[in-house]
Amino acid sequence: MPRTTPPVPEADSVASAEIAHRRLGPKALTRWLFRLVPSLCERWVEEIRSRGHIGPPESEALIVRFAEVQVGLLPLMLGPHRDQVQPIWDRTAELYGAMAARRGLASGEGIEEVHALRELVIRDLYRDPPAGGTVRLSLREILRMNRALDRAVTHTSVGHTDALFFEFFETAGGAALPKGGDAHEEAAAQLDQIEAEIDEILSTAAAAKDALLS
């Protein structure tokens, strides 16, 4: 009986097999998220607006700022600076929850607004996946991103609860927004501080990298 030799795979099929076994690393997913930041901000604000929770003009302007800061932090929660960024991410979410309480929202309504951001990210993963869907997503990075969004939900609830608690007892306590004064101005000032802290983290990391390469 004649011996047969297995067919030699074509170059295209070999390349396809190699691609199928590749995994999208954290850098690629981070770059993808950074690219989506402007679109995610716009659509998240529109989602909040559609729920009728946007409030007066000063509240809308502040919600836009929150969206820019919170969504802008998400890619950093996947990168090498995530340990430094995580406390700031948590603080931003607590501030969002406290402001939701000042906007007159129930705790569940504020949480649903943050869940809306998660849904937008998931939709984009299917509609416009990283690397055009040619490279498989790393489960570890997806779970890390999901945990970051889970933390935002949890700390939004904490901020909302603390705001109501300290308001009930008429004390500033540990609330993200102290009682009294203009809540919009205080929240905007805290967002300015958060952005300054992020800039400091990134500039310090860039300086350290330059020093190593010099």
CSV table of C-alpha atoms in Angstrom, one decimal:
chain,number,residue,atom,x,y,z
A,1,MET,CA,0.0,0.0,0.0
A,2,PRO,CA,1.6,3.3,-1.0
A,3,ARG,CA,2.6,5.6,1.7
A,4,THR,CA,1.0,9.0,1.8
A,5,THR,CA,2.4,12.3,3.1
A,6,PRO,CA,0.3,14.9,4.9
A,7,PRO,CA,-0.5,17.9,2.8
A,8,VAL,CA,1.8,20.9,3.3
A,9,PRO,CA,-0.4,23.7,4.8
A,10,GLU,CA,-0.6,26.9,2.7
A,11,ALA,CA,1.1,30.0,4.0
A,12,ASP,CA,-2.3,31.7,4.5
A,13,SER,CA,-3.6,28.9,6.7
A,14,VAL,CA,-0.4,28.9,8.8
A,15,ALA,CA,-0.7,32.7,9.3
A,16,SER,CA,-4.3,32.3,10.3
A,17,ALA,CA,-3.4,29.6,12.8
A,18,GLU,CA,-0.7,31.8,14.3
A,19,ILE,CA,-3.2,34.7,14.6
A,20,ALA,CA,-5.8,32.4,16.3
A,21,HIS,CA,-3.3,31.5,19.1
A,22,ARG,CA,-2.2,35.1,19.7
A,23,ARG,CA,-3.7,37.1,22.6
A,24,LEU,CA,-4.3,40.8,22.9
A,25,GLY,CA,-2.0,42.1,25.5
A,26,PRO,CA,-2.6,45.0,28.0
A,27,LYS,CA,-0.9,47.6,25.9
A,28,ALA,CA,-3.1,47.0,22.9
A,29,LEU,CA,-6.3,47.0,25.0
A,30,THR,CA,-5.1,50.2,26.7
A,31,ARG,CA,-4.5,51.9,23.4
A,32,TRP,CA,-7.9,50.8,22.2
A,33,LEU,CA,-9.6,52.3,25.2
A,34,PHE,CA,-7.7,55.5,24.9
A,35,ARG,CA,-8.9,55.8,21.3
A,36,LEU,CA,-12.5,55.3,22.5
A,37,VAL,CA,-12.4,57.9,25.3
A,38,PRO,CA,-14.0,60.8,23.4
A,39,SER,CA,-16.7,58.7,22.0
A,40,LEU,CA,-17.4,56.9,25.3
A,41,CYS,CA,-17.6,60.3,27.1
A,42,GLU,CA,-20.1,61.7,24.6
A,43,ARG,CA,-22.3,58.6,24.6
A,44,TRP,CA,-22.3,58.2,28.4
A,45,VAL,CA,-23.4,61.7,28.9
A,46,GLU,CA,-26.1,61.2,26.3
A,47,GLU,CA,-27.3,58.1,28.1
A,48,ILE,CA,-27.5,60.0,31.4
A,49,ARG,CA,-29.4,62.8,29.6
A,50,SER,CA,-31.9,60.3,28.1
A,51,ARG,CA,-32.8,59.1,31.6
A,52,GLY,CA,-33.9,62.6,32.5
A,53,HIS,CA,-31.2,62.9,35.3
A,54,ILE,CA,-29.0,65.6,33.7
A,55,GLY,CA,-30.5,68.5,35.8
A,56,PRO,CA,-29.8,72.2,35.3
A,57,PRO,CA,-26.9,73.5,33.1
A,58,GLU,CA,-24.4,73.6,35.9
A,59,SER,CA,-25.1,69.9,36.7
A,60,GLU,CA,-24.8,69.0,33.0
A,61,ALA,CA,-21.4,70.8,32.7
A,62,LEU,CA,-20.2,68.9,35.8
A,63,ILE,CA,-21.4,65.5,34.5
A,64,VAL,CA,-19.5,66.1,31.3
A,65,ARG,CA,-16.4,66.8,33.5
A,66,PHE,CA,-17.0,63.6,35.5
A,67,ALA,CA,-17.3,61.6,32.2
A,68,GLU,CA,-14.1,63.0,30.9
A,69,VAL,CA,-12.2,62.2,34.1
A,70,GLN,CA,-13.7,58.8,34.9
A,71,VAL,CA,-13.5,57.5,31.3
A,72,GLY,CA,-10.1,58.9,30.9
A,73,LEU,CA,-8.9,57.0,33.9
A,74,LEU,CA,-10.2,53.6,32.7
A,75,PRO,CA,-7.3,52.9,30.3
A,76,LEU,CA,-4.9,53.7,33.1
A,77,MET,CA,-6.5,51.1,35.3
A,78,LEU,CA,-5.2,48.4,32.8
A,79,GLY,CA,-1.7,49.8,32.4
A,80,PRO,CA,1.5,49.8,34.5
A,81,HIS,CA,0.3,52.7,36.7
A,82,ARG,CA,-2.9,51.0,37.9
A,83,ASP,CA,-1.7,50.6,41.5
A,84,GLN,CA,-1.2,54.3,41.7
A,85,VAL,CA,-4.4,55.2,39.8
A,86,GLN,CA,-6.7,52.8,41.6
A,87,PRO,CA,-7.2,55.0,44.8
A,88,ILE,CA,-7.9,58.0,42.5
A,89,TRP,CA,-10.4,55.9,40.4
A,90,ASP,CA,-12.2,54.9,43.7
A,91,ARG,CA,-12.2,58.5,44.9
A,92,THR,CA,-13.6,59.8,41.6
A,93,ALA,CA,-16.4,57.2,41.8
A,94,GLU,CA,-17.2,58.2,45.4
A,95,LEU,CA,-17.4,61.8,44.3
A,96,TYR,CA,-19.8,60.8,41.5
A,97,GLY,CA,-22.0,59.0,44.0
A,98,ALA,CA,-22.0,62.0,46.4
A,99,MET,CA,-22.9,64.3,43.6
A,100,ALA,CA,-25.7,61.9,42.5
A,101,ALA,CA,-27.1,62.2,46.0
A,102,ARG,CA,-27.0,66.0,45.7
A,103,ARG,CA,-28.8,65.7,42.3
A,104,GLY,CA,-31.6,64.0,44.2
A,105,LEU,CA,-31.0,60.6,42.7
A,106,ALA,CA,-31.7,57.4,44.6
A,107,SER,CA,-28.7,55.1,45.1
A,108,GLY,CA,-29.8,52.7,42.5
A,109,GLU,CA,-30.2,55.5,39.9
A,110,GLY,CA,-26.6,56.6,40.4
A,111,ILE,CA,-25.4,53.0,40.1
A,112,GLU,CA,-27.4,52.5,37.0
A,113,GLU,CA,-25.6,55.5,35.4
A,114,VAL,CA,-22.3,53.8,36.0
A,115,HIS,CA,-23.6,50.5,34.7
A,116,ALA,CA,-24.5,52.3,31.5
A,117,LEU,CA,-20.8,53.0,31.0
A,118,ARG,CA,-20.0,49.3,31.4
A,119,GLU,CA,-22.6,48.5,28.8
A,120,LEU,CA,-21.1,51.0,26.3
A,121,VAL,CA,-17.7,49.5,26.7
A,122,ILE,CA,-19.0,46.0,26.2
A,123,ARG,CA,-20.9,47.0,23.1
A,124,ASP,CA,-17.7,48.5,21.7
A,125,LEU,CA,-15.8,45.3,22.4
A,126,TYR,CA,-18.2,43.5,20.0
A,127,ARG,CA,-18.9,46.3,17.5
A,128,ASP,CA,-15.4,47.7,17.1
A,129,PRO,CA,-13.0,45.1,18.8
A,130,PRO,CA,-9.3,45.8,19.3
A,131,ALA,CA,-7.1,44.9,16.3
A,132,GLY,CA,-10.3,44.6,14.2
A,133,GLY,CA,-11.1,41.3,15.9
A,134,THR,CA,-8.2,39.5,14.3
A,135,VAL,CA,-6.5,38.8,17.6
A,136,ARG,CA,-8.2,37.1,20.5
A,137,LEU,CA,-8.8,39.1,23.7
A,138,SER,CA,-6.9,38.2,26.8
A,139,LEU,CA,-9.3,37.0,29.4
A,140,ARG,CA,-7.1,38.4,32.1
A,141,GLU,CA,-7.3,41.9,30.7
A,142,ILE,CA,-11.0,41.7,30.2
A,143,LEU,CA,-11.5,40.6,33.8
A,144,ARG,CA,-9.2,43.4,35.0
A,145,MET,CA,-11.3,46.0,33.1
A,146,ASN,CA,-14.5,44.5,34.5
A,147,ARG,CA,-13.1,44.6,38.0
A,148,ALA,CA,-12.3,48.3,37.5
A,149,LEU,CA,-15.8,49.0,36.4
A,150,ASP,CA,-17.1,46.9,39.4
A,151,ARG,CA,-15.1,49.1,41.7
A,152,ALA,CA,-16.6,52.2,40.1
A,153,VAL,CA,-20.1,50.8,40.8
A,154,THR,CA,-19.2,49.9,44.4
A,155,HIS,CA,-17.6,53.3,45.2
A,156,THR,CA,-20.4,55.2,43.6
A,157,SER,CA,-22.7,53.5,46.0
A,158,VAL,CA,-20.4,54.3,48.9
A,159,GLY,CA,-20.2,57.9,48.0
A,160,HIS,CA,-24.0,58.2,47.7
A,161,THR,CA,-24.6,56.4,51.0
A,162,ASP,CA,-22.0,58.6,52.8
A,163,ALA,CA,-23.5,61.8,51.4
A,164,LEU,CA,-26.9,60.9,52.8
A,165,PHE,CA,-25.6,59.6,56.1
A,166,PHE,CA,-23.5,62.7,56.9
A,167,GLU,CA,-26.3,65.0,55.6
A,168,PHE,CA,-28.8,63.3,58.0
A,169,PHE,CA,-26.5,63.9,60.9
A,170,GLU,CA,-25.6,67.4,59.7
A,171,THR,CA,-21.9,66.9,59.8
A,172,ALA,CA,-19.2,67.0,57.1
A,173,GLY,CA,-17.6,63.8,58.5
A,174,GLY,CA,-15.9,61.8,55.8
A,175,ALA,CA,-18.3,62.7,53.0
A,176,ALA,CA,-16.8,63.3,49.5
A,177,LEU,CA,-18.7,66.6,49.3
A,178,PRO,CA,-18.8,68.4,52.7
A,179,LYS,CA,-22.1,69.8,53.7
A,180,GLY,CA,-22.7,73.5,53.0
A,181,GLY,CA,-21.3,75.6,50.2
A,182,ASP,CA,-21.7,75.1,46.5
A,183,ALA,CA,-21.6,71.4,45.7
A,184,HIS,CA,-20.9,72.0,42.0
A,185,GLU,CA,-17.9,74.3,42.8
A,186,GLU,CA,-16.6,71.8,45.4
A,187,ALA,CA,-16.9,68.8,43.0
A,188,ALA,CA,-15.3,70.8,40.2
A,189,ALA,CA,-12.4,71.7,42.5
A,190,GLN,CA,-11.9,68.1,43.5
A,191,LEU,CA,-11.9,67.0,39.8
A,192,ASP,CA,-9.2,69.6,39.1
A,193,GLN,CA,-7.2,68.1,41.9
A,194,ILE,CA,-7.7,64.6,40.6
A,195,GLU,CA,-6.6,65.6,37.1
A,196,ALA,CA,-3.5,67.3,38.6
A,197,GLU,CA,-2.6,64.1,40.5
A,198,ILE,CA,-2.9,62.0,37.4
A,199,ASP,CA,-0.7,64.4,35.5
A,200,GLU,CA,1.9,64.1,38.2
A,201,ILE,CA,1.8,60.3,38.1
A,202,LEU,CA,2.3,60.3,34.4
A,203,SER,CA,5.0,63.0,34.3
A,204,THR,CA,6.9,61.2,37.0
A,205,ALA,CA,6.7,57.9,35.2
A,206,ALA,CA,7.9,59.6,31.9
A,207,ALA,CA,10.8,61.3,33.7
A,208,ALA,CA,11.8,58.0,35.2
A,209,LYS,CA,11.7,56.3,31.8
A,210,ASP,CA,13.8,59.1,30.2
A,211,ALA,CA,16.4,58.7,33.0
A,212,LEU,CA,16.7,55.0,32.4
A,213,LEU,CA,17.1,55.5,28.6
A,214,SER,CA,19.6,58.4,28.9
